[in-house]
PDB file of N, CA and C in Angstrom:
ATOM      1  N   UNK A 604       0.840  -1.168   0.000  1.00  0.00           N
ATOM      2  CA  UNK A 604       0.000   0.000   0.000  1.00  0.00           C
ATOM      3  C   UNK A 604       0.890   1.237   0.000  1.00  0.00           C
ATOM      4  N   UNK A 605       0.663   2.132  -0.783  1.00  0.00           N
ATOM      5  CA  UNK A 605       1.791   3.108  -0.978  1.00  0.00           C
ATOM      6  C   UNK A 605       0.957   4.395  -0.169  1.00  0.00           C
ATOM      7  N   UNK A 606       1.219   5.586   0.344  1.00  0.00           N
ATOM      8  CA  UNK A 606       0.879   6.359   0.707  1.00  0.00           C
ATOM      9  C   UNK A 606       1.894   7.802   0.514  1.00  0.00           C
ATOM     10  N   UNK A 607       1.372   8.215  -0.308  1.00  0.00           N
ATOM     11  CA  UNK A 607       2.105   9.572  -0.702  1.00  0.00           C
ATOM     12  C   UNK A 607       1.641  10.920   0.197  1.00  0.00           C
ATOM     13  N   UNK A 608       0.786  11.031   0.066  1.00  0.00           N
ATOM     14  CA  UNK A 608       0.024  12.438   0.152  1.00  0.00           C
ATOM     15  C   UNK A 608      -1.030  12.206   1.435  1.00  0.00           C
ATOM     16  N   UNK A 609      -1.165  13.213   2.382  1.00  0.00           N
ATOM     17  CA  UNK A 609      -2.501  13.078   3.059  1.00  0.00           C
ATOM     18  C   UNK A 609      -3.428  13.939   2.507  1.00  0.00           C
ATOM     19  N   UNK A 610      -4.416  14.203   1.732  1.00  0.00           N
ATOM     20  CA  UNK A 610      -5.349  15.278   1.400  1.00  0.00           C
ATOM     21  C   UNK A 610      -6.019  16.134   2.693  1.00  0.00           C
ATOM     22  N   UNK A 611      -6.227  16.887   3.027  1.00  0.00           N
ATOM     23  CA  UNK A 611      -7.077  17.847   3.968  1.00  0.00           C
ATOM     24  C   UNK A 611      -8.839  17.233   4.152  1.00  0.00           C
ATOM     25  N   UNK A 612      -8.888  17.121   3.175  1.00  0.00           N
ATOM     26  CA  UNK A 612     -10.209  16.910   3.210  1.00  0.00           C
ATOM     27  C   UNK A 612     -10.963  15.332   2.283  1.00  0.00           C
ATOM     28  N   UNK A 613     -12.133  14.779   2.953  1.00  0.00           N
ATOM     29  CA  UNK A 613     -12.550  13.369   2.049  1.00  0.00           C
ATOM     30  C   UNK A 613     -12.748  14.127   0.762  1.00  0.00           C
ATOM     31  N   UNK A 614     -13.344  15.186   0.521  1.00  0.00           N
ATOM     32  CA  UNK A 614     -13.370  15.766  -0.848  1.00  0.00           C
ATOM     33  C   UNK A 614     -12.502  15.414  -2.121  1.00  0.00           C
ATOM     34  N   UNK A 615     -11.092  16.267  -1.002  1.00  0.00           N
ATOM     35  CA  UNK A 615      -9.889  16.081  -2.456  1.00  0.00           C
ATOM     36  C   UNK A 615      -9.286  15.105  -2.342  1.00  0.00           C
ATOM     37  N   UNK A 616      -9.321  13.866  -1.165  1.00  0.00           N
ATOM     38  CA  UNK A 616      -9.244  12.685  -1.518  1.00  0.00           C
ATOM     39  C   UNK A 616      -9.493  12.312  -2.392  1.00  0.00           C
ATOM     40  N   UNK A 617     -10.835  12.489  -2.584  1.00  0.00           N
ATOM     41  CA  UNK A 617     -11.402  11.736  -3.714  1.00  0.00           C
ATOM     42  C   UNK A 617     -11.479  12.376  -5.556  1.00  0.00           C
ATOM     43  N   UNK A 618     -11.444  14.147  -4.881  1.00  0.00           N
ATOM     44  CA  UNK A 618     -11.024  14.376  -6.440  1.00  0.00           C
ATOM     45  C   UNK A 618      -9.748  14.171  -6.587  1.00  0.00           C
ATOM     46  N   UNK A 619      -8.637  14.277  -6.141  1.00  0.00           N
ATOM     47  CA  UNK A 619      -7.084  13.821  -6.345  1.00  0.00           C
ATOM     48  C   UNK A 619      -7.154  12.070  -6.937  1.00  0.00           C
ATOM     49  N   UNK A 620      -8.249  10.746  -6.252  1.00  0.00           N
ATOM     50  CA  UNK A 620      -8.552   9.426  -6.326  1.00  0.00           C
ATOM     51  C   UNK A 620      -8.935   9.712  -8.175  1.00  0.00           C
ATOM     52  N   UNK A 621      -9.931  10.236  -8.327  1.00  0.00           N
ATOM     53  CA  UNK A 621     -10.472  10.318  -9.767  1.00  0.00           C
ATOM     54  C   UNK A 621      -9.540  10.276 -10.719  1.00  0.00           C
ATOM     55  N   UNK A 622      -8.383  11.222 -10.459  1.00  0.00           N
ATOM     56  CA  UNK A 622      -7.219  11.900 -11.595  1.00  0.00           C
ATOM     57  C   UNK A 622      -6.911  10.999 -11.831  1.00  0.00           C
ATOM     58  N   UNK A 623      -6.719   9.958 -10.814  1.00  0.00           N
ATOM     59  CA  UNK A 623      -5.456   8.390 -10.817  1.00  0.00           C
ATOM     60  C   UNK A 623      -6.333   7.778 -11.440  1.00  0.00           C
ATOM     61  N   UNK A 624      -7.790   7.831 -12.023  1.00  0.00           N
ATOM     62  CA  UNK A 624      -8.336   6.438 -12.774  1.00  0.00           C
ATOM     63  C   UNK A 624      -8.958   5.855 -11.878  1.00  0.00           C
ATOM     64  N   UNK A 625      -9.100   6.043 -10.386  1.00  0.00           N
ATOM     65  CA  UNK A 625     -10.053   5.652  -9.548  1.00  0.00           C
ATOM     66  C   UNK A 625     -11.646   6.468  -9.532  1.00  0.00           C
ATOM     67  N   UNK A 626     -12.462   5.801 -10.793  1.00  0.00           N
ATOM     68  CA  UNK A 626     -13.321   6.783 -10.797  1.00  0.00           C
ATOM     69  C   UNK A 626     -14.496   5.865 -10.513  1.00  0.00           C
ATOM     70  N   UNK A 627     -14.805   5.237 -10.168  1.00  0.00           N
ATOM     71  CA  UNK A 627     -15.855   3.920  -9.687  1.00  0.00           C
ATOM     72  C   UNK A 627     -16.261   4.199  -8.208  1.00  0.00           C
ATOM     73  N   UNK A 628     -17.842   4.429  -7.703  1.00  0.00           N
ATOM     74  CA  UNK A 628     -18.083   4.712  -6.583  1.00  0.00           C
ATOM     75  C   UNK A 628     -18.448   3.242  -5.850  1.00  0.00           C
ATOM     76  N   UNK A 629     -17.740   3.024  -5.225  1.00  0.00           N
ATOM     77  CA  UNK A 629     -18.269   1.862  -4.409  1.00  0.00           C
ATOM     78  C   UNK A 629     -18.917   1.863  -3.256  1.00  0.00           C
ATOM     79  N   UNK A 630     -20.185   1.273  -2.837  1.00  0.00           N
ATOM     80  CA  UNK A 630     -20.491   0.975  -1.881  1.00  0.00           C
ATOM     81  C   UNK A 630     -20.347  -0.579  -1.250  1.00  0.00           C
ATOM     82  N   UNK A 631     -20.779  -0.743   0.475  1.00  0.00           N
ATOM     83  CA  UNK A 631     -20.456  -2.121   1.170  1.00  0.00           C
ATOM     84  C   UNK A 631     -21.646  -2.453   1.362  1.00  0.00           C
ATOM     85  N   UNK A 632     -21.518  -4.158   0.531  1.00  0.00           N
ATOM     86  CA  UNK A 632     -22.728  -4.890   0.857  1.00  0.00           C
ATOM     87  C   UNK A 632     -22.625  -6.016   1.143  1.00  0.00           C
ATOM     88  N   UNK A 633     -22.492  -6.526   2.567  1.00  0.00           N
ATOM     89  CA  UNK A 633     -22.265  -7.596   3.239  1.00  0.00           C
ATOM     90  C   UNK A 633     -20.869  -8.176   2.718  1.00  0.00           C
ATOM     91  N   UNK A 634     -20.352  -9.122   2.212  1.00  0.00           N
ATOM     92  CA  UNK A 634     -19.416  -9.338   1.219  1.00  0.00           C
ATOM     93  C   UNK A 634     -18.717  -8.905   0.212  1.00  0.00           C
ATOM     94  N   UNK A 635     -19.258  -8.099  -0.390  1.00  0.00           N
ATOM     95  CA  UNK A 635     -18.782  -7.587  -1.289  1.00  0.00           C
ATOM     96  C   UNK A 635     -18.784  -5.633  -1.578  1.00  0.00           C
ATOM     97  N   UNK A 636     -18.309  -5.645  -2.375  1.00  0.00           N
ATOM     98  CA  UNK A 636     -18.285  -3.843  -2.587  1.00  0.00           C
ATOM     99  C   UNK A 636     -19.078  -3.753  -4.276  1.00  0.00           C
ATOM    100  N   UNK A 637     -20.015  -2.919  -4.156  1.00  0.00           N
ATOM    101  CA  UNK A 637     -21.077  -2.869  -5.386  1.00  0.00           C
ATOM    102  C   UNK A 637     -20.769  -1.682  -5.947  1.00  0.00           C
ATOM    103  N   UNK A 638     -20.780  -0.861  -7.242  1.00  0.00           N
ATOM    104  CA  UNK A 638     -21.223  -0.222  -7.821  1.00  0.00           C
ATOM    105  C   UNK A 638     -22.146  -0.169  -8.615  1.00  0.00           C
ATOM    106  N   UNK A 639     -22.841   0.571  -9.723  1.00  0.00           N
ATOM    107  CA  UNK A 639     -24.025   0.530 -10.359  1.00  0.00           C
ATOM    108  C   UNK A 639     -24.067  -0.721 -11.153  1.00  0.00           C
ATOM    109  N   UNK A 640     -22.915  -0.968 -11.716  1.00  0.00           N
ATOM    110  CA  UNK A 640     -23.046  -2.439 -12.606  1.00  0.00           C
ATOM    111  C   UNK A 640     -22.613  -3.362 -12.372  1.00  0.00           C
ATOM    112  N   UNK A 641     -21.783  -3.475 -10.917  1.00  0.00           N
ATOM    113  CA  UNK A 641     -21.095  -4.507 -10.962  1.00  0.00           C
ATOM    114  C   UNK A 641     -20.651  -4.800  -8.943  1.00  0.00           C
ATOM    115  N   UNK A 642     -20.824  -6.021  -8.647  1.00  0.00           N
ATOM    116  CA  UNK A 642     -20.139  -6.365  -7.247  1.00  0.00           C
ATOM    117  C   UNK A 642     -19.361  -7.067  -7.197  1.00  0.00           C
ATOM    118  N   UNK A 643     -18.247  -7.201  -6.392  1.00  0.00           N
ATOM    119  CA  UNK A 643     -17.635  -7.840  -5.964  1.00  0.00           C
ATOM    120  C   UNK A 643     -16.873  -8.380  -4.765  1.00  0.00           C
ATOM    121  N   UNK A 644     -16.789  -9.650  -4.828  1.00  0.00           N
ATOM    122  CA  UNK A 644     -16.399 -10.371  -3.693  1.00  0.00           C
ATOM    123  C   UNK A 644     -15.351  -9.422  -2.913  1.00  0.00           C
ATOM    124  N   UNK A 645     -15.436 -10.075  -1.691  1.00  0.00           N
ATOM    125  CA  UNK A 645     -14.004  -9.708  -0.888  1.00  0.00           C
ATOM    126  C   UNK A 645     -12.929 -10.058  -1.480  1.00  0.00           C
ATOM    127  N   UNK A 646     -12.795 -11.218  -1.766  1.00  0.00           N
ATOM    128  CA  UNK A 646     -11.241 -11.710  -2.165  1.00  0.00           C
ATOM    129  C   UNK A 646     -11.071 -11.189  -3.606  1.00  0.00           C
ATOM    130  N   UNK A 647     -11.723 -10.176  -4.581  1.00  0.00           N
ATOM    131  CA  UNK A 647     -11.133 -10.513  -5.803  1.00  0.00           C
ATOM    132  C   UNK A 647     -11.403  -8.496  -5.916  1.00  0.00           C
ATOM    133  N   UNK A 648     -10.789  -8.065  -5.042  1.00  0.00           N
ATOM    134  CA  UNK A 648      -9.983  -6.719  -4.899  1.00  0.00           C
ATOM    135  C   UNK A 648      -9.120  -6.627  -3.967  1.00  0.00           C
ATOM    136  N   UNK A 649      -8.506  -5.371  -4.179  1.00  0.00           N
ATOM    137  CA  UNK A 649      -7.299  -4.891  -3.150  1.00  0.00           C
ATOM    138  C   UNK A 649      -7.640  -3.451  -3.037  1.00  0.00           C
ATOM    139  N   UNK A 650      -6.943  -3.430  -2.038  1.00  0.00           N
ATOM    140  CA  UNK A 650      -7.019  -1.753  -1.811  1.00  0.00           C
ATOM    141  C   UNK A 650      -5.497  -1.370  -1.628  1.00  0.00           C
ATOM    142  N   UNK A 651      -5.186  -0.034  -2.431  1.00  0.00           N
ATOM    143  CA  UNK A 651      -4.360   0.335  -3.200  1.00  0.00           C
ATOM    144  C   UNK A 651      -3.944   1.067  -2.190  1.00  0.00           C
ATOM    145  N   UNK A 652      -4.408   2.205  -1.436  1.00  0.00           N
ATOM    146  CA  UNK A 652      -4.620   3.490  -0.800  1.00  0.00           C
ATOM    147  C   UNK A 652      -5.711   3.525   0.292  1.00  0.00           C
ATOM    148  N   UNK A 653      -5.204   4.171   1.444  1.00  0.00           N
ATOM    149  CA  UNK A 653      -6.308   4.241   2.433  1.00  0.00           C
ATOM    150  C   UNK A 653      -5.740   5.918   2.790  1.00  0.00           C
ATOM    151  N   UNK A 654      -7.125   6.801   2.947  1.00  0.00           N
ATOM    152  CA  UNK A 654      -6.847   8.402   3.760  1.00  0.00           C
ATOM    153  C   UNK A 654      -7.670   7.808   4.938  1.00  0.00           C
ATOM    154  N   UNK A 655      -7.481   8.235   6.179  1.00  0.00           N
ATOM    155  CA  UNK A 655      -8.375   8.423   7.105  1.00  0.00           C
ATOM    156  C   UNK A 655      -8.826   9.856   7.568  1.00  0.00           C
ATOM    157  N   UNK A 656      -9.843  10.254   7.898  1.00  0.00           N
ATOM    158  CA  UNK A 656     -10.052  11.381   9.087  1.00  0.00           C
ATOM    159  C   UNK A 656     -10.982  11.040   9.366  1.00  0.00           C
ATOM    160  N   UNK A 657     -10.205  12.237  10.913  1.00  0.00           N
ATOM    161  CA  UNK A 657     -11.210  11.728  12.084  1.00  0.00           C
ATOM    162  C   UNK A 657     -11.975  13.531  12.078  1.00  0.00           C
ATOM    163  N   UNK A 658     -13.159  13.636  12.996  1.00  0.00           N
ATOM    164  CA  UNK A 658     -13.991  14.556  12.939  1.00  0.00           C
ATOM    165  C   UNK A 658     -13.214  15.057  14.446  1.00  0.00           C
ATOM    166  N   UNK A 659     -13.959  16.203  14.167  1.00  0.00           N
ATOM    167  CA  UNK A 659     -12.965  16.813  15.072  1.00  0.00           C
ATOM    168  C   UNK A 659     -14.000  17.093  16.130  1.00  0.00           C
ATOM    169  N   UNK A 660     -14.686  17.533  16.464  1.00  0.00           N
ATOM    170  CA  UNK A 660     -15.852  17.020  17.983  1.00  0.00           C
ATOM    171  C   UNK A 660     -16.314  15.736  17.697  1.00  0.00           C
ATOM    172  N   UNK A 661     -16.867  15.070  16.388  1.00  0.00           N
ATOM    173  CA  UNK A 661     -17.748  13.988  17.086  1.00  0.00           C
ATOM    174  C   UNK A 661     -17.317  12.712  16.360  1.00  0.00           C
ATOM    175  N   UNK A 662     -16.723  11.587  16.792  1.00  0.00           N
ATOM    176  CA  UNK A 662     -16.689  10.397  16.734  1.00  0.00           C
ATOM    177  C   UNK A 662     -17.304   9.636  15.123  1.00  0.00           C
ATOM    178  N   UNK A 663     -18.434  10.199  15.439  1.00  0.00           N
ATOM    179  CA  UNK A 663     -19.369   9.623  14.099  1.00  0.00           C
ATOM    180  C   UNK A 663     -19.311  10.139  12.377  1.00  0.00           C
ATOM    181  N   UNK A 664     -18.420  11.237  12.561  1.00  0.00           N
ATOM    182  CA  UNK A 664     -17.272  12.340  11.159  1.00  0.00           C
ATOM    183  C   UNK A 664     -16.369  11.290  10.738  1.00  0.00           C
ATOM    184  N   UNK A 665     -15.981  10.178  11.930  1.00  0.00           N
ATOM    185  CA  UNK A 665     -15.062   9.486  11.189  1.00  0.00           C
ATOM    186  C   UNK A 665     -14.874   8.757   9.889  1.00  0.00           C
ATOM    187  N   UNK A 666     -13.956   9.056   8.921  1.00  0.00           N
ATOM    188  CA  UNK A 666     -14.157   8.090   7.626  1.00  0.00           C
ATOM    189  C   UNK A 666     -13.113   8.011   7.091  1.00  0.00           C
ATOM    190  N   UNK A 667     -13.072   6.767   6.268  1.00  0.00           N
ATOM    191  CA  UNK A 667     -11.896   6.232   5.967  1.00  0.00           C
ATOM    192  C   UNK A 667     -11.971   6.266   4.469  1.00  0.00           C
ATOM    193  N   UNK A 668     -11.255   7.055   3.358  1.00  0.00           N
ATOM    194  CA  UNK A 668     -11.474   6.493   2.104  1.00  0.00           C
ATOM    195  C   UNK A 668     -10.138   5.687   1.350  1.00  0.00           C
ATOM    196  N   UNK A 669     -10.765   4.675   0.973  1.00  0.00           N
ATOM    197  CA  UNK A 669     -10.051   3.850   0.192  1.00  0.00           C
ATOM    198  C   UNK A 669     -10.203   4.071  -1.258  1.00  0.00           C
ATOM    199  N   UNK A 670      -8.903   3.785  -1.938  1.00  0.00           N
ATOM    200  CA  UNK A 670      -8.694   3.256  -3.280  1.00  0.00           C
ATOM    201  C   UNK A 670      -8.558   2.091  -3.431  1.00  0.00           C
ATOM    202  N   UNK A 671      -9.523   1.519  -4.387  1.00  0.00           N
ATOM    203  CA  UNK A 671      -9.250   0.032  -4.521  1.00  0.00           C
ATOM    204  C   UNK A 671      -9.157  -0.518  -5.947  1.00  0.00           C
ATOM    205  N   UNK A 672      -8.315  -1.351  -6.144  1.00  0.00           N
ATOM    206  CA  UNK A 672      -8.713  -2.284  -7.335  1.00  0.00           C
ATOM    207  C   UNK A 672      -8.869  -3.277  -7.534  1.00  0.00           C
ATOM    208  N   UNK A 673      -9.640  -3.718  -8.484  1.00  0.00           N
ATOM    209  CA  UNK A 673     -10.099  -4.651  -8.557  1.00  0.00           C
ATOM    210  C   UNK A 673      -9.172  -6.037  -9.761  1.00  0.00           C
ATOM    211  N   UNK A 674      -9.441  -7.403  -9.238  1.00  0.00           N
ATOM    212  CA  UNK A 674      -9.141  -8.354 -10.176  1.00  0.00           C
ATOM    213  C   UNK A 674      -9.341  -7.797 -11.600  1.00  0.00           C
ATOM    214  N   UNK A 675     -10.586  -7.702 -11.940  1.00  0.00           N
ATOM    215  CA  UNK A 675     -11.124  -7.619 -13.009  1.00  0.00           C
ATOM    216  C   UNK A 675     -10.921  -6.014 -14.082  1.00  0.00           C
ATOM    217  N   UNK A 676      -9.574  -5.386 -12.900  1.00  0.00           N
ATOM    218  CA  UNK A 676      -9.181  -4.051 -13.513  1.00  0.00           C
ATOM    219  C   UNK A 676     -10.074  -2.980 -13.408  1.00  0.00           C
ATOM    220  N   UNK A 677     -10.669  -2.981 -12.747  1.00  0.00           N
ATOM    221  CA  UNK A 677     -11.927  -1.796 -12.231  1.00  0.00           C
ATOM    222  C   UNK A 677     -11.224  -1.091 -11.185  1.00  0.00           C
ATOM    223  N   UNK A 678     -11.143   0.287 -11.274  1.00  0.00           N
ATOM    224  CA  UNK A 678     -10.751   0.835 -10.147  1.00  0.00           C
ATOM    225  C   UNK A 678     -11.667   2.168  -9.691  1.00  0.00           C
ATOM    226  N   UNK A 679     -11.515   2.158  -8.493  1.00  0.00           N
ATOM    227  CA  UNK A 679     -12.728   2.854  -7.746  1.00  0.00           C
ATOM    228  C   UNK A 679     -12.403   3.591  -6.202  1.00  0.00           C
ATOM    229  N   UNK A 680     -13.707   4.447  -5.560  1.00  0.00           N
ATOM    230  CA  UNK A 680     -13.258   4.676  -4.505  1.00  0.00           C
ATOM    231  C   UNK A 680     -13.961   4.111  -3.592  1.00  0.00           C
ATOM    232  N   UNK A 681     -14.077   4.102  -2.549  1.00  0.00           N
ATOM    233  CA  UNK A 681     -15.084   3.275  -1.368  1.00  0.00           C
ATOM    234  C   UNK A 681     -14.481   4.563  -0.249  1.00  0.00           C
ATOM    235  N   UNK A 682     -16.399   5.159   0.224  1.00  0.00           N
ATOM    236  CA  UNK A 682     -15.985   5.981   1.217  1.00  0.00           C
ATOM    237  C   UNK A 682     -16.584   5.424   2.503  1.00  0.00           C
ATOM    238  N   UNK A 683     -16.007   5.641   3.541  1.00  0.00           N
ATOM    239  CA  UNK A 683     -16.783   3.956   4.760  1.00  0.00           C
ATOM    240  C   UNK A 683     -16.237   4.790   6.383  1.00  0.00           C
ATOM    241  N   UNK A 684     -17.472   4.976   7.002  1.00  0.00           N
ATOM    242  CA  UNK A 684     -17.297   5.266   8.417  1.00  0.00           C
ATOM    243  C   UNK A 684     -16.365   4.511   8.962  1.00  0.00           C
ATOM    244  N   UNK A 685     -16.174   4.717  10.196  1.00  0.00           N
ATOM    245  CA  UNK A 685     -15.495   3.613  10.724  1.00  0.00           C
ATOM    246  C   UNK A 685     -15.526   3.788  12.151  1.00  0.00           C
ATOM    247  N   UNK A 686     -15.447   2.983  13.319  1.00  0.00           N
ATOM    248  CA  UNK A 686     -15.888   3.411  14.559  1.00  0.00           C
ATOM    249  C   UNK A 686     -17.146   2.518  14.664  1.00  0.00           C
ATOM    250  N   UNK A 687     -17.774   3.104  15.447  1.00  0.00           N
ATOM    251  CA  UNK A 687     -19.248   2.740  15.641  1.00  0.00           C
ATOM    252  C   UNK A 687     -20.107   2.324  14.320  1.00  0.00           C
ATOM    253  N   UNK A 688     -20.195   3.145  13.082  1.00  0.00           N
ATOM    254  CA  UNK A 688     -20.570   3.041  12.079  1.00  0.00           C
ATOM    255  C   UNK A 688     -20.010   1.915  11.146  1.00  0.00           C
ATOM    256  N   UNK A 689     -19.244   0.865  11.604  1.00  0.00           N
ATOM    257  CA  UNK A 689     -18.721  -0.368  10.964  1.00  0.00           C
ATOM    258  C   UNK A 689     -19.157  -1.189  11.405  1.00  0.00           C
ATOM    259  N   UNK A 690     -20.537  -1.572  12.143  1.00  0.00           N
ATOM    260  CA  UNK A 690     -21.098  -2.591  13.129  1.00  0.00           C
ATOM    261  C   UNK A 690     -21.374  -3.497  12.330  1.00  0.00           C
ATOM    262  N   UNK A 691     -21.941  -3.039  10.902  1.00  0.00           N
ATOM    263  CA  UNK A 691     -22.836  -3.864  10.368  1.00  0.00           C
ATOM    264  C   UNK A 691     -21.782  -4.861   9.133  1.00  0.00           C
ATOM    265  N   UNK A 692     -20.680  -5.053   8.632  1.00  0.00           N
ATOM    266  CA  UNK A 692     -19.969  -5.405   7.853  1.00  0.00           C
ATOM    267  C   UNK A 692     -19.569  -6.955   8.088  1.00  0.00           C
ATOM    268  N   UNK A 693     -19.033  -7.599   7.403  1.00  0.00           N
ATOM    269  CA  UNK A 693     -18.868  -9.162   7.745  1.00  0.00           C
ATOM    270  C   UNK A 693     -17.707  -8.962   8.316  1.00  0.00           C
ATOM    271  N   UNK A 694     -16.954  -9.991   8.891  1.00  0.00           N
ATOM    272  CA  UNK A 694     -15.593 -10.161   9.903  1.00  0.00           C
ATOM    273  C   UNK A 694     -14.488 -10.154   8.380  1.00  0.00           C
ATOM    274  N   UNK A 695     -14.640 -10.649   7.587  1.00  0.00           N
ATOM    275  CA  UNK A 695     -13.742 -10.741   6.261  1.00  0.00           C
ATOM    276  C   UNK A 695     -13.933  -9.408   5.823  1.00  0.00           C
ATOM    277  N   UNK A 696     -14.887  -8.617   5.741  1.00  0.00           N
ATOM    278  CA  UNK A 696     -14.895  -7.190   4.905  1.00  0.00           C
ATOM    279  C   UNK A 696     -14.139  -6.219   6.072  1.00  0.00           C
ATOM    280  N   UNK A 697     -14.343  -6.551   7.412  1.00  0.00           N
ATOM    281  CA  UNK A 697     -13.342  -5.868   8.471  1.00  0.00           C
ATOM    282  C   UNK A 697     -12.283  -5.905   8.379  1.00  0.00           C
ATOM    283  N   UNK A 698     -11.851  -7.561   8.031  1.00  0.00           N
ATOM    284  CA  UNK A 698     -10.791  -7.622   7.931  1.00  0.00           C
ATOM    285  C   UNK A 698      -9.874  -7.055   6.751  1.00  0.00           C
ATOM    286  N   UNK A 699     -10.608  -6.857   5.606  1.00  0.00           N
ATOM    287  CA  UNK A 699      -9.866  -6.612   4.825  1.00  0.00           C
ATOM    288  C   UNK A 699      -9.478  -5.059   4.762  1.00  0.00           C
ATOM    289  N   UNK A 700     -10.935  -4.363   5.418  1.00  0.00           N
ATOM    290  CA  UNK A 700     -10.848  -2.762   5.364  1.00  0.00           C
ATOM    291  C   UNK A 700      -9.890  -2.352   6.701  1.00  0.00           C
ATOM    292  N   UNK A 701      -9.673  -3.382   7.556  1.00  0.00           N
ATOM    293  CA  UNK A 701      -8.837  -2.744   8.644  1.00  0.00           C
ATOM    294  C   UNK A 701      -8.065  -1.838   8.326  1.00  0.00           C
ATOM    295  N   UNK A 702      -7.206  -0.565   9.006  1.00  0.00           N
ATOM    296  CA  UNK A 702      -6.183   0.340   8.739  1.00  0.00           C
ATOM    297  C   UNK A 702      -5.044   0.036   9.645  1.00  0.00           C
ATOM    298  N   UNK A 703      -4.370  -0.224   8.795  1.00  0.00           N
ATOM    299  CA  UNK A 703      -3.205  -0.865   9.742  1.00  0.00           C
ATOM    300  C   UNK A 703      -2.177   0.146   9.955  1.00  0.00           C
TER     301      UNK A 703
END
């Protein structure tokens, strides 16, 4: 996982994510990460890049955005609470989104 840059904000995370060809919005659905046409498993992506921030009074601001790619050459962003707001995810999608 390479980490160059911290961005200021999830914003230019994610417009800085776009420039690189990460232009795929992903969301988490039990197992897998979905966009409009397409899901996929846990095991058949990686994540490239992780930004975190944390909110600055409240706990629940927290979010983590990832760059990920995929097996199948799809690349995308996934924007994902974290804290309290990760209750609902499988133990494998934890595991894989952990920030180490």
């Amino acid at each position: 996982m390479e980490h160059q840059l911290h961005y200021d904000t999830v914003t230019n995370a994610i417009a800085a994510l776009k420039k690189k060809g990460f232009t795929i919005d992903f969301n988490l659905e039990d197992n897998y990460i979905v966009s409009s046409e397409d899901k996929i498993h846990v095991d058949d992506f990686s994540i490239v890049d992780v930004y975190r921030y944390e909110g600055n009074s409240d706990p629940s601001d927290e979010a983590a955005v990832y760059a990920i790619e995929c097996k199948n050459g799809l690349k995308g962003i996934l924007v994902s609470g974290y804290g309290p707001s990760a209750d609902t995810l499988t133990t494998e999608m934890l595991q894989k989104l952990r920030i180490k």
